[in-house]
Every structure is written in C-alpha cells, then in structure tokens.
Short mmCIF file of C-alpha atoms and ligand atoms in Angstrom, two decimals:
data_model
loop_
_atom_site.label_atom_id
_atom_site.label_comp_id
_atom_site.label_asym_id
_atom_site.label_seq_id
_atom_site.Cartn_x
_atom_site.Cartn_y
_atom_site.Cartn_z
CA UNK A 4 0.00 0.00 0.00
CA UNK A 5 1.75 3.25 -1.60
CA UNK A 6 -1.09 5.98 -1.07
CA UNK A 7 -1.43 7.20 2.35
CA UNK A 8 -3.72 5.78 4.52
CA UNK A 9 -6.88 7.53 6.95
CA UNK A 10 -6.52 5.50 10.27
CA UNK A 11 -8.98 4.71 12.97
CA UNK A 12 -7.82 4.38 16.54
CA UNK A 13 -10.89 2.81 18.96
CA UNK A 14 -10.67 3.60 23.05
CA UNK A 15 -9.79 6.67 25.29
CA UNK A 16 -7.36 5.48 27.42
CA UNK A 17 -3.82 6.89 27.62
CA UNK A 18 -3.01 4.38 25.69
CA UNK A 19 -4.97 5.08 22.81
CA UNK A 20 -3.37 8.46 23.32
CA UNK A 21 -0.02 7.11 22.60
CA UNK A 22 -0.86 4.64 19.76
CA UNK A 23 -2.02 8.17 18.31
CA UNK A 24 1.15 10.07 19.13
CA UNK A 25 2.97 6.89 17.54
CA UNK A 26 0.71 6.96 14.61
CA UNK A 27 0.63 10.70 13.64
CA UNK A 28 4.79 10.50 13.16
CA UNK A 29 4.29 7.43 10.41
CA UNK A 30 4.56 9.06 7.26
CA UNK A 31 2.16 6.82 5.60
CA UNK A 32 -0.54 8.33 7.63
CA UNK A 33 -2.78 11.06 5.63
CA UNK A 34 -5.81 11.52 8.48
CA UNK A 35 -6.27 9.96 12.53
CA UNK A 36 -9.81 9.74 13.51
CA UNK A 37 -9.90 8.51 17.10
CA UNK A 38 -13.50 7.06 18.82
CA UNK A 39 -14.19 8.63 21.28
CA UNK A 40 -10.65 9.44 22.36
CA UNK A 41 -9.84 11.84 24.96
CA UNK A 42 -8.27 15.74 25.55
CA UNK A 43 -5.16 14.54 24.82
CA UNK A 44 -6.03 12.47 21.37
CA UNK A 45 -8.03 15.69 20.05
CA UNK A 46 -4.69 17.50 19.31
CA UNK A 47 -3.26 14.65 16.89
CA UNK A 48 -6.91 13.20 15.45
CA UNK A 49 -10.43 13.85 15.09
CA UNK A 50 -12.16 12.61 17.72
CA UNK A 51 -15.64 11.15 16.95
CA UNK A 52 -17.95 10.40 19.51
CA UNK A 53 -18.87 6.83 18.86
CA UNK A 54 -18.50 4.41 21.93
CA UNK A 55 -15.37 1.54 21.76
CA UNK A 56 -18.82 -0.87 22.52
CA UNK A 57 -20.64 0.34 19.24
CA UNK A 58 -19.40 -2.08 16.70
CA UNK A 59 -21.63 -1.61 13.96
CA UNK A 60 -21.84 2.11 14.13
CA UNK A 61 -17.96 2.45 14.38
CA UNK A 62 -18.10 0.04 10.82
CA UNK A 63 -20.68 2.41 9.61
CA UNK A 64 -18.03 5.40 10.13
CA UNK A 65 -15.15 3.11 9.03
CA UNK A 66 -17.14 2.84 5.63
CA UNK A 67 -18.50 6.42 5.30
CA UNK A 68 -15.09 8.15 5.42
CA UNK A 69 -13.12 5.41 3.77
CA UNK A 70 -10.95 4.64 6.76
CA UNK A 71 -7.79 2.39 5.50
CA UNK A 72 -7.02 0.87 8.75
CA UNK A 73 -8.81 0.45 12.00
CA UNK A 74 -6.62 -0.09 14.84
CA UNK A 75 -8.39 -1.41 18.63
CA UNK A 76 -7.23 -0.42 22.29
CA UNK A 77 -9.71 -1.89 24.29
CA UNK A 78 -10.94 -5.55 25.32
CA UNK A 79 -14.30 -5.33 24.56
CA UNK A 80 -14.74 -4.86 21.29
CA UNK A 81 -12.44 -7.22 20.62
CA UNK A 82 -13.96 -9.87 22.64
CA UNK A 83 -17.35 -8.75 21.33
CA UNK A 84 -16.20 -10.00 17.70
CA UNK A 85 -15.03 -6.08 15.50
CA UNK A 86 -12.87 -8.09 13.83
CA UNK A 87 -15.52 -10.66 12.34
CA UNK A 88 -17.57 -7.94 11.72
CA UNK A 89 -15.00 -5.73 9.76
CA UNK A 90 -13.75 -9.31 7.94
CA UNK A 91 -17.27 -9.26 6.48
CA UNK A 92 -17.36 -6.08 5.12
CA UNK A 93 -13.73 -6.25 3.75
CA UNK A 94 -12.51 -3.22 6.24
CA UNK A 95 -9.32 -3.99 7.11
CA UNK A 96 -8.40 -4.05 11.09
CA UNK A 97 -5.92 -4.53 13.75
CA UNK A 98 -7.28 -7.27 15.81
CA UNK A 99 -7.62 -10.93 16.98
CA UNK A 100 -11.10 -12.87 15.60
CA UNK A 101 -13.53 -13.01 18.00
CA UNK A 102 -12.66 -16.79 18.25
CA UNK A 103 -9.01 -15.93 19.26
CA UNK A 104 -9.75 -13.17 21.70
CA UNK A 105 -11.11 -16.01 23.99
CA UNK A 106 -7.74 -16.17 25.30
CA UNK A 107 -8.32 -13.06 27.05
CA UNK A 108 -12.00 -13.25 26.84
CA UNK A 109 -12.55 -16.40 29.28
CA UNK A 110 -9.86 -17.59 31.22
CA UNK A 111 -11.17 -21.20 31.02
CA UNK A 112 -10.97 -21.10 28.03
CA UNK A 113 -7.21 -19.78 28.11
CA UNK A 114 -6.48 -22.15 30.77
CA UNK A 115 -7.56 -25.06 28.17
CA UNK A 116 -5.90 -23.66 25.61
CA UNK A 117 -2.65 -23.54 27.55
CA UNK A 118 -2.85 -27.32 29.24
CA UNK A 119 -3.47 -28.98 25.06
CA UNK A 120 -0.23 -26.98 23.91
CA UNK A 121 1.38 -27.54 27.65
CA UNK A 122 2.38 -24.05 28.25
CA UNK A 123 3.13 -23.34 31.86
CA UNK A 124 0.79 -21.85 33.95
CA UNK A 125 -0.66 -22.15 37.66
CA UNK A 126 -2.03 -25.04 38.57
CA UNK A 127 -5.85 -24.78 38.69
CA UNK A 128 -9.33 -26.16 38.49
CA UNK A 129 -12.71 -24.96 36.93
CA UNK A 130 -15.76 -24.60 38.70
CA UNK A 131 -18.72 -24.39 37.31
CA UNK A 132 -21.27 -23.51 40.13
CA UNK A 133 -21.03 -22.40 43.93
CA UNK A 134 -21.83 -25.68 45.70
CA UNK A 135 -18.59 -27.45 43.78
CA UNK A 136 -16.53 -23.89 44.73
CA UNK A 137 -16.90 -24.56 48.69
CA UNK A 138 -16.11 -27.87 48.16
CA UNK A 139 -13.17 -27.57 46.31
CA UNK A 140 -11.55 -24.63 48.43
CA UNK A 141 -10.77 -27.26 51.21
CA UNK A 142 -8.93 -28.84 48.92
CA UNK A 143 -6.06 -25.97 47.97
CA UNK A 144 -3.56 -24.35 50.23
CA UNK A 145 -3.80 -20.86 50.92
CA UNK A 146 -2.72 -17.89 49.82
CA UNK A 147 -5.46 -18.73 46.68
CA UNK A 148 -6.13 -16.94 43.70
CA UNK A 149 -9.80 -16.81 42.62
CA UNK A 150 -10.42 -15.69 39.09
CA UNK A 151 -13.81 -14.64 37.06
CA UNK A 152 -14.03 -16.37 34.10
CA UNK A 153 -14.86 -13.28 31.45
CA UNK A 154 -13.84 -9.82 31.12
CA UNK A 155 -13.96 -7.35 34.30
CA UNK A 156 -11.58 -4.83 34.26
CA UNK A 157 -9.03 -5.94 36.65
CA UNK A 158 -11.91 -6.61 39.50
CA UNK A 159 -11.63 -10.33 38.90
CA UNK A 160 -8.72 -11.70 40.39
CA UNK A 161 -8.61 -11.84 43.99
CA UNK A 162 -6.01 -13.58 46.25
CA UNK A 163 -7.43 -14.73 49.37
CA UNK A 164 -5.80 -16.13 52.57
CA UNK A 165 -7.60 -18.46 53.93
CA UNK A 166 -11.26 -20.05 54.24
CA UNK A 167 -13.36 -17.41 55.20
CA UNK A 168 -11.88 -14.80 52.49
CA UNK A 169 -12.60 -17.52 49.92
CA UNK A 170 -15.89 -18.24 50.65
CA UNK A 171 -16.60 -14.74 50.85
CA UNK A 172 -15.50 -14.05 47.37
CA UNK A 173 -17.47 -17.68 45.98
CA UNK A 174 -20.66 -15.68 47.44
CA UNK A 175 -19.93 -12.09 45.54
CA UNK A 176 -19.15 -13.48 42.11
CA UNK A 177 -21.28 -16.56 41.78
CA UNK A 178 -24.23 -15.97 44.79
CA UNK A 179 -24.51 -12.06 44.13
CA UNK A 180 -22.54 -12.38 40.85
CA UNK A 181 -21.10 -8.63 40.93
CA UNK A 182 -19.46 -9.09 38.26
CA UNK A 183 -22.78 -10.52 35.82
CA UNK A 184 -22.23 -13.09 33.63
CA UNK A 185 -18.20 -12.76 33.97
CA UNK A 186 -18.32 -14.55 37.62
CA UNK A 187 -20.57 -17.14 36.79
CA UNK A 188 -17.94 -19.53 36.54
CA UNK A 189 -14.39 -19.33 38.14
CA UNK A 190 -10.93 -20.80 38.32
CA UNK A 191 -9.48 -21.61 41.73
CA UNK A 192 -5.91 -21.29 40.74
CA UNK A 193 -1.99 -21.88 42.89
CA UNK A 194 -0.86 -19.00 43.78
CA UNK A 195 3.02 -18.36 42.89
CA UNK A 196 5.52 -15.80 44.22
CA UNK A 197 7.74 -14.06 41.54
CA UNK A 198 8.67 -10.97 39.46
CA UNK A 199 6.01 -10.27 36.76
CA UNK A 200 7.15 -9.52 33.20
CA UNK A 201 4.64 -8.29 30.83
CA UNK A 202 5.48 -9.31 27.02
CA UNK A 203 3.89 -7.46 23.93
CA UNK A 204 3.85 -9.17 21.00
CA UNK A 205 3.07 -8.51 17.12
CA UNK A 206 1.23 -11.66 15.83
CA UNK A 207 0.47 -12.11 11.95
CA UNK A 208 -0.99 -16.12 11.98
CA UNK A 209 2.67 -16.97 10.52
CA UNK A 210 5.25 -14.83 12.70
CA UNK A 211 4.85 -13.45 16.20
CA UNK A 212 7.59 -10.69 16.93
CA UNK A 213 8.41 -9.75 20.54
CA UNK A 214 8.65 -6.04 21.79
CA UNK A 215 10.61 -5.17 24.34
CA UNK A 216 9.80 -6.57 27.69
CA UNK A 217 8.16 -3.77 30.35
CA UNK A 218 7.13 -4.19 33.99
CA UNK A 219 3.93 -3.20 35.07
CA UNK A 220 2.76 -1.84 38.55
CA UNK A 221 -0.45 -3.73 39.12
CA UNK A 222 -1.31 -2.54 43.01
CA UNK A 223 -2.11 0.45 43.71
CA UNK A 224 0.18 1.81 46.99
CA UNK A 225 3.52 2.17 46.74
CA UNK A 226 5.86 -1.22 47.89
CA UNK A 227 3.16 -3.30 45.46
CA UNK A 228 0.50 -3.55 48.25
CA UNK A 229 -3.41 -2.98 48.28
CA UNK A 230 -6.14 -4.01 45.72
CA UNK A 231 -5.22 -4.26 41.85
CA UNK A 232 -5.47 -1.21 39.27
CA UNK A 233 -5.34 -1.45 35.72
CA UNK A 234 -1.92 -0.59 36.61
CA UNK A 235 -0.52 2.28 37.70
CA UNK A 236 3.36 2.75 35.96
CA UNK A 237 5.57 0.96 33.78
CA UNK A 238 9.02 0.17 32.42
CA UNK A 239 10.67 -1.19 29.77
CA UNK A 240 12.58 -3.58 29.67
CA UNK A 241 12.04 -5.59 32.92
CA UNK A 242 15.27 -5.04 34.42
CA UNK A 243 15.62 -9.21 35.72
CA UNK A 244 15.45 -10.72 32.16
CA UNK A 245 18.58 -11.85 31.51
CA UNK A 246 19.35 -13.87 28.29
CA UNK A 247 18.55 -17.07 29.72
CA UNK A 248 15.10 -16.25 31.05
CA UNK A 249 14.27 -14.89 27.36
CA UNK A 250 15.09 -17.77 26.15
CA UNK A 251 12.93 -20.13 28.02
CA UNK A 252 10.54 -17.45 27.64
CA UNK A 253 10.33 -17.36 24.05
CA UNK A 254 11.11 -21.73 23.76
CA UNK A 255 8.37 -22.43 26.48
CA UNK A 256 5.34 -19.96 25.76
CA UNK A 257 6.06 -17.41 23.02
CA UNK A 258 6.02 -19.99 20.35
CA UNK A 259 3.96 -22.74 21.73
CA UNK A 260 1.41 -20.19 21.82
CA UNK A 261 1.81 -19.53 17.83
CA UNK A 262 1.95 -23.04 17.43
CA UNK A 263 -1.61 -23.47 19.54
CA UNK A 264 -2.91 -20.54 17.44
CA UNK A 265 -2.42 -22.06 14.39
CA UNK A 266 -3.10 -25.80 15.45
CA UNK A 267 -6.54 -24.00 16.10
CA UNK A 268 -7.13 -22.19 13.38
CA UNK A 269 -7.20 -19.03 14.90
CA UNK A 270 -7.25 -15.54 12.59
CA UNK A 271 -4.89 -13.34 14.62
CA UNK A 272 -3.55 -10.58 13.08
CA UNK A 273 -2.65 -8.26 16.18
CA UNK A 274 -0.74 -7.60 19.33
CA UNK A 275 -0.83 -10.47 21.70
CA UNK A 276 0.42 -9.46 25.52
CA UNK A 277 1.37 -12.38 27.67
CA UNK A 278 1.45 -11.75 31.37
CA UNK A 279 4.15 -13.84 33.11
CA UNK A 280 5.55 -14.44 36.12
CA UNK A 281 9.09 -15.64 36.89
CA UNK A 282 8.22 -18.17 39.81
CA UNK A 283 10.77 -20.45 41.73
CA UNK A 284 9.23 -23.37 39.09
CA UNK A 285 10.31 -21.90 36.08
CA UNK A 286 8.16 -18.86 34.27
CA UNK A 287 4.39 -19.48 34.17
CA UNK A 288 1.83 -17.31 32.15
CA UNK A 289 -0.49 -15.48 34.56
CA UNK A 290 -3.05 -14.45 31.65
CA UNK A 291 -2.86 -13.34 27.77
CA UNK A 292 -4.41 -10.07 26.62
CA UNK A 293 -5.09 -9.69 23.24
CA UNK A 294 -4.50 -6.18 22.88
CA UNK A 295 -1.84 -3.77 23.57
CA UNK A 296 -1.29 -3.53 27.57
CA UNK A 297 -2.05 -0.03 29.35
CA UNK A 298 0.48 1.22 31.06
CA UNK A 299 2.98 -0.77 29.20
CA UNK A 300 1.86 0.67 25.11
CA UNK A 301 2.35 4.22 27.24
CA UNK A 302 6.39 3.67 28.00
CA UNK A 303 7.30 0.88 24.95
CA UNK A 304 6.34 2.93 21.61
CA UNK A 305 8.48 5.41 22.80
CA UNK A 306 10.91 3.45 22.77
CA UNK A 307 10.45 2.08 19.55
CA UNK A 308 12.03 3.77 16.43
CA UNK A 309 9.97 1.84 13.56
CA UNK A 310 7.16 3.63 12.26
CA UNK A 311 4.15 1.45 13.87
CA UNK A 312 2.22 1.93 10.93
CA UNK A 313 4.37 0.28 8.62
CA UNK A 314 4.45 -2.72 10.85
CA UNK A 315 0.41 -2.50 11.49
CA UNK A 316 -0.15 -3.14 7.30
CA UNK A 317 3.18 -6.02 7.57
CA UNK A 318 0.58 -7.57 10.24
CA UNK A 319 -2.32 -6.90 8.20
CA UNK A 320 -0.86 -8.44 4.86
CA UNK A 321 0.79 -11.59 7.04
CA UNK A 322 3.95 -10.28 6.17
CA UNK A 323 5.27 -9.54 9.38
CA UNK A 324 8.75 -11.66 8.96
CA UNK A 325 9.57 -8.81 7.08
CA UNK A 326 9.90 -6.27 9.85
CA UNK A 327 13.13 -6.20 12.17
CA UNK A 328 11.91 -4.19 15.37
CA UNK A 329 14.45 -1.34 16.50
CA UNK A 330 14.67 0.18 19.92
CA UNK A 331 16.45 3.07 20.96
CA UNK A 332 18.71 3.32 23.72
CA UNK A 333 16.99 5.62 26.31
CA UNK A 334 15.34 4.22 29.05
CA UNK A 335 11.57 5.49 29.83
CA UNK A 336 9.52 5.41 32.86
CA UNK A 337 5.82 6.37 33.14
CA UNK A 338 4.01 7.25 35.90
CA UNK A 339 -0.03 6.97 35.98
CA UNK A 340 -2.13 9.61 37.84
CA UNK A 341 -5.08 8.64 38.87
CA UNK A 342 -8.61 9.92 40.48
CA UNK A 343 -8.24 9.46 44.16
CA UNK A 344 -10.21 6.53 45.20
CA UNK A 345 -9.38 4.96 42.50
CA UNK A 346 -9.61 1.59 41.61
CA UNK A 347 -12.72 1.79 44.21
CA UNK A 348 -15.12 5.02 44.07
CA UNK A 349 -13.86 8.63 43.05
CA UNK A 350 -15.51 11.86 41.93
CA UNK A 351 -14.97 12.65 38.32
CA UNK A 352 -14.64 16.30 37.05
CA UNK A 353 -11.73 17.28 39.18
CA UNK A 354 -9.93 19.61 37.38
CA UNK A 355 -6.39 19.46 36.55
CA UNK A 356 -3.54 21.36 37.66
CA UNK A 357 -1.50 23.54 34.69
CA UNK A 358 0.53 21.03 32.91
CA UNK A 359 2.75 23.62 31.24
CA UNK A 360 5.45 23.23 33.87
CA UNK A 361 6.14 19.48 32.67
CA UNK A 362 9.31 20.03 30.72
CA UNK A 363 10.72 16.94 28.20
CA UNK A 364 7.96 14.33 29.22
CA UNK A 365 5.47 12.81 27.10
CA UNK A 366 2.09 13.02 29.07
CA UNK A 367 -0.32 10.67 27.50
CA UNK A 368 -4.05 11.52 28.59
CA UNK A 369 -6.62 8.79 29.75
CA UNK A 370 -9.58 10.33 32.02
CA UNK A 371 -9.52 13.74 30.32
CA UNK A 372 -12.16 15.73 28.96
CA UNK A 373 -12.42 19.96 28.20
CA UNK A 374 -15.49 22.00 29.16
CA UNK A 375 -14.91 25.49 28.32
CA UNK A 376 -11.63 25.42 28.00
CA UNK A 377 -10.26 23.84 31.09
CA UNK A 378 -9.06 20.64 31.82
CA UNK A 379 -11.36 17.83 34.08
CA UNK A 380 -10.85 14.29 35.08
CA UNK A 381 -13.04 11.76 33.51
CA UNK A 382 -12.26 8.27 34.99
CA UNK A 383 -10.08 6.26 37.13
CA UNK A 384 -6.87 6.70 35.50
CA UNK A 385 -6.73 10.13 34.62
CA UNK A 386 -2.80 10.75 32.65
CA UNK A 387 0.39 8.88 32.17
CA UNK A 388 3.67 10.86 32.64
CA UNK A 389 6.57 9.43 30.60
CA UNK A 390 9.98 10.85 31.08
CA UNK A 391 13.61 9.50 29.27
CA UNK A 392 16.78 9.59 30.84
CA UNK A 393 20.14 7.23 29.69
CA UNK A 394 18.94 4.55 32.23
CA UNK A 395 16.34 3.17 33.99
CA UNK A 396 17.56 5.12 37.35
CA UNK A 397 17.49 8.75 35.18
CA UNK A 398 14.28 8.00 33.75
CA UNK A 399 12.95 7.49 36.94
CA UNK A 400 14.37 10.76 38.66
CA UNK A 401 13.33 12.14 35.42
CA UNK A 402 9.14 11.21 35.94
CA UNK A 403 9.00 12.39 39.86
CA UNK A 404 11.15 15.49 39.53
CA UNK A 405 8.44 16.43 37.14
CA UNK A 406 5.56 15.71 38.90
CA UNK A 407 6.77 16.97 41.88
CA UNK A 408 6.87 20.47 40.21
CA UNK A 409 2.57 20.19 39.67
CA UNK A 410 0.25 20.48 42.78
CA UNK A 411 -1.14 16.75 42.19
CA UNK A 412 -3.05 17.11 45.63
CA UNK A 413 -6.25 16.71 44.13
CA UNK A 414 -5.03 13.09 42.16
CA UNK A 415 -2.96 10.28 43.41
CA UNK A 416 0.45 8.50 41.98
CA UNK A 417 2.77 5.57 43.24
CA UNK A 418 6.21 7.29 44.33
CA UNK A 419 8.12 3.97 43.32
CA UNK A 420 7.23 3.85 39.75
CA UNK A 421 10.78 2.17 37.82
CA UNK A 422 12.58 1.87 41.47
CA UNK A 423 15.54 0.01 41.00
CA UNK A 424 15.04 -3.05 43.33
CA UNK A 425 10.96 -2.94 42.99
CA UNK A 426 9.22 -5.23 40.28
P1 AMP B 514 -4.54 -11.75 35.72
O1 AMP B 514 -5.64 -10.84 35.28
O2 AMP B 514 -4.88 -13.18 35.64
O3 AMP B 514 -3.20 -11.40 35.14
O4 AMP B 514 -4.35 -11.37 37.26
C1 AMP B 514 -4.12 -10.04 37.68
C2 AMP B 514 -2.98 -9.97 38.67
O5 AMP B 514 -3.25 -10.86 39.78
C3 AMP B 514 -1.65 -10.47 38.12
O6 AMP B 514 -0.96 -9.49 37.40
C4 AMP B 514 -0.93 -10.89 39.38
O7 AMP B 514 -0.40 -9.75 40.05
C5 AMP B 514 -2.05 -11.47 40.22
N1 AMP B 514 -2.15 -12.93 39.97
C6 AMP B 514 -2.91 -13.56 39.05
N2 AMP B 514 -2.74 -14.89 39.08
C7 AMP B 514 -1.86 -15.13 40.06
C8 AMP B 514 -1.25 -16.32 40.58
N3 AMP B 514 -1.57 -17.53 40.14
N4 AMP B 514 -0.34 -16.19 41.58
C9 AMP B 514 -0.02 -14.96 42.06
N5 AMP B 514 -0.56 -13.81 41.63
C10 AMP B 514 -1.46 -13.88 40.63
N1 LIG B 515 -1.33 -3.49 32.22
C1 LIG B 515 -2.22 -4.56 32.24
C2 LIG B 515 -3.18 -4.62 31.14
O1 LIG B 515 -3.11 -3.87 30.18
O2 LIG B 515 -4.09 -5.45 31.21
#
C-alpha cells in the first residue's frame, strides 16, 4: 500500500493516546480519527464520539469516510467479535477474531488452551457452580487466587488467605454475581511468588515478533501492596530478564502459543500481551491479553524507532517476517495519575492542575475531557507521565522530579514507579 492511509484508533485510554502520538509520526498516515478518544487524542486526530462498545456504528463510520485501517485499544470490542464484523465487510483491522480473543476473553478457556499446547501456567481447576466452589476450596492451600471467568476490568482476580476470604468471594461473584455473567464460573488457581514480566507481542498467523519486555505496577500503593489497578506505571525492559530467562521465555510460551494458534485455526492478526511471572518453578503465564497492555503501550512505543504503521499493514498483509523491530537506547519510565479513590469510588470532574510546567515528558491523557476550555478528570486513570533519561535510574528521577513540580493534591500517583530493586 503506496497511497497514504486515513486510520482509525478505537478507546480513550492513555493508551490510545499514545498509539495516536505513535501513529501521527508514520509518514504513511494522511488523516487519525480517534473514537471517542480523549483531551489529549483531540490535538493529533479527530475525535468522533462513537462508543469503543458500538461495533456496527464504528463500521458504519469506518465505511462512510473510507478509513484504510482500523486499529483497537480496548478488550471489549475485541472480545465482542469487531474483527468478524470488519472481515465481512472487507474493512481492514488490527485485531484478533472473536474466536481468538477467547484467550483473554474467558480464562477457562485460556487455561484449556494452555494445558493442550502444555504451556506453563498455575495449577488450577474450573468450577462451574457455587456448591462445587466450597467444596473444592478445602482442597487448595492458601494464599489462593480466585479468578472470574470473562472480562472485568481488573476486578476479577482476587487472592485470598484463607477459608473465610474464599468463601466470601465464591458468594460475591457466583451468589450475588457482581461481576454478571463474567463470575458465573471461576478458576481456583496456585498461587506463585515471583517478578512479573509483561510481554507485547506482534502476531500475523505466521510470525509473532516480541517487543521489548516492560514491567507493570499492578497494586495500587507504593511497595506493590493494596487491591489491583489497571496498573498504575511501567518500564521497559524488565530489568531481571537476563538472556537465559528470554530464552525459556520465548522456547516455552512465546512460540507454543503460535503453534496453539495455528493448530486451532485461529485468525490473529494483532498484538498479543502475555502476562508472566518468573516463579521459583520456572516462568508461568499469569493471563494473555489480546491487545496492547495499558500502562505498558504508554512507556514501549516510545521506545520504539519503527514507524508502527508500517508494521500495522506487515501484520495486516501476514507479512510480518519482514519487519526487524528497533529500539532506541533511552530508558523510559511512566508514571499513571489517577482519580483518588481509585480503583474503588472517586468523583470525576476534578480539574487538573496547569501542565505547562512538565518540561521533556510525554504526558499521555486517559480520564480527560475539556469544558470550556479547562481541563477535568473523567475516569479512574486520569494521565500517564513518561519521562527518558540514559537509564532506567534517570528515567525514573526524570518522571517524579516532574511531577513533583505540579500540585497533584487533588489526584494520586505511586512514588516507586521504575525503582531500582521494585518489580
Ligand atoms: P490476571 O488478570 O490473571 O493477570 O491477574 C491479575 C494480577 O493478579 C496479576 O498481574 C498478578 O499480580 C495477580 N495474579 C494472578 N494470578 C496469580 C497467581 N496464580 N499467583 C499470584 N498472583 C497472581
Ligand atoms: N497493564 C495490564 C493490562 O493492560 O491489562
């Protein structure tokens, strides 16, 4: 593809942001349109106010402006089926088939997946209703993770220490089910001590291509303690994985995983994010995404020099053995500020301090939206701050003596974000 191309980036995240940052330097890129996007994406793209949820009417823009390429942040389209629904209308996209985003989309399913093509992963067992659930709790040691089956934005994992915790959480997802339909069934799963290593992946159905590794900051206080976010900073790459541990990495799960994809008959043509964890009995996947990861998209494009484009179309076309990924040097580390309260209850519109002070950082926005002018939070995670520096310790002193300069009183961020010694 020669002529430029009008792109489509779906979600409002930060990381949307930066896939639109990334985008708007390709210079095969005529026109961004981004749905609904945020404050932040409205400087590099149109935004259009179409929900990420609204398949058919985003297909209906898609064919209406004669969008080239459609590109998808979030889960739930994804997991809803956008790509089946472009593939029928010949529009090309970004994306995993509906059938393949069941690795992230149930985690039974995942876990199946994983035991045919024996790729490591917890030990676990399904449960299909709550009567089996209390049964089976006597029968694993604590600490126990409890999962949701389906999607639930990071509120369905939960590691519990003993009896009375588990039963607890049994009631809320499949007596109350809080969670809907996504708690109806659960995993009981081994829980395993270890560093976490988050690994993006371009996938074309013939090639999958490793990015560079990051480390995400899943809890939400500082030291890794409290209840789960979305994730709340990032760095790449995860300062532990040393040659040897990338190569059982890529030997044990990375290809496997293609292998499985194919064996299945998958259509994949996307990013696929594995979410390991280095335990004492060798590295174990924790969960796939099938989707770019958020903080991680936030500190690894800038870090990549390829044009992101060029290597979107390779995926598209199944040409992706083509592409030789290059990374510069710099080290980045972004920080996430979020609503406080957040990931339980906050107040939205909050507005934001003057950003102007923020001197060589990237600040991707998330939770952002303008009413007259001025800047107000929208949602949990409200910005990501991304600052360089010639190492991973720079980078870091880089990000907090930045934010230290704002009056962030009104918002909350971790303090440890790229530590060396943490994650
Ligand atoms: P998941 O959505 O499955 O990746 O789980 C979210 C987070 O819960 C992970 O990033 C880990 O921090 C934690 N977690 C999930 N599964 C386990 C496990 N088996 N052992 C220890 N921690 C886990
Ligand atoms: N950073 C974790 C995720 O994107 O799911």
């Amino acid at each position: 593809m020669n002529k430029k191309v009008k792109v489509l980036v779906i979600g409002s995240g930060a990381r949307e942001h930066a896939l639109t940052w990334k985008i708007s330097q390709s210079k095969k890129v005529s026109k961004i349109f981004c749905a609904p996007g945020n404050a932040g994406t409205e400087k590099l793209a149109e935004n259009v106010d179409i929900s990420a949820h609204s398949i058919h009417r985003l297909a209906d823009f898609v064919k209406e402006k004669k969008i080239d390429l459609t590109i998808v942040g979030p889960e739930y389209p994804l997991v809803e089926g956008i790509f089946d629904v472009f593939k029928a209308l010949s529009l090309p996209i970004f994306a995993p088939s509906k059938g393949a985003a069941q690795l992230e989309g149930s985690k039974i399913w995942a876990k199946k997946f994983m035991k045919k093509y024996k790729i490591p992963t917890a030990l676990f067992k399904i449960i299909d209703n709550y009567e089996e659930g209390l049964k089976n709790l006597k029968e694993f040691p604590f600490p126990l993770v409890i999962k949701a089956n389906g999607l639930a934005q990071g509120k369905g994992v939960e590691i519990v220490k003993n009896l009375k915790e588990a039963e607890s959480i049994l009631k809320k997802f499949m007596q109350k089910k809080i969670l809907g339909k996504s708690g109806e069934k659960i995993i009981l799963e081994e829980f395993l001590e270890g560093k976490e290593i988050s690994i993006l992946s371009f996938i074309d159905g013939k090639t999958i291509l490793p990015m560079v590794s990051a480390c995400d900051y899943k809890k939400i206080y500082n030291g890794d303690i409290g209840p789960n976010t979305g994730g709340m900073g990032a760095y790449p790459p995860a300062s532990f994985l040393n040659a040897s541990l990338n190569k059982e990495i890529l030997e044990k799960i990375i290809y496997p995983t293609l292998n499985g994809i194919q064996k299945e008959s998958l259509d994949y043509k996307g990013v696929l994010y594995f979410g390991l964890i280095a335990a004492k009995s060798g590295v174990k996947v924790l969960e796939y995404n099938v989707r770019f990861g958020d903080p991680e998209t936030q500190v690894i494009l800038p870090k990549l020099k390829n044009d992101l484009v060029e290597i979107i179309l390779a995926v598209i076309s199944q040409n992706l053995s083509k592409i030789n990924l290059k990374w510069r040097r710099e080290n980045f580390c972004g920080v996430v500020v979020s609503s406080f309260g957040y990931p339980g209850e906050f107040k939205k519109e909050i507005p934001l301090p003057d950003l102007t002070k923020l001197k060589d950082v990237l600040i991707f926005h998330a939770g952002t939206k303008k009413e007259n002018s001025k800047l107000l939070s929208n949602a949990g995670r409200v910005l990501t701050i991304v600052a360089k520096g010639n190492n991973l310790k720079e980078a870091h002193k880089a990000v907090y003596q930045n934010l230290n300069k704002i009056d962030f009183s009104n918002f909350y961020y971790r303090k440890d974000i790229g530590k060396i010694g943490w994650c």
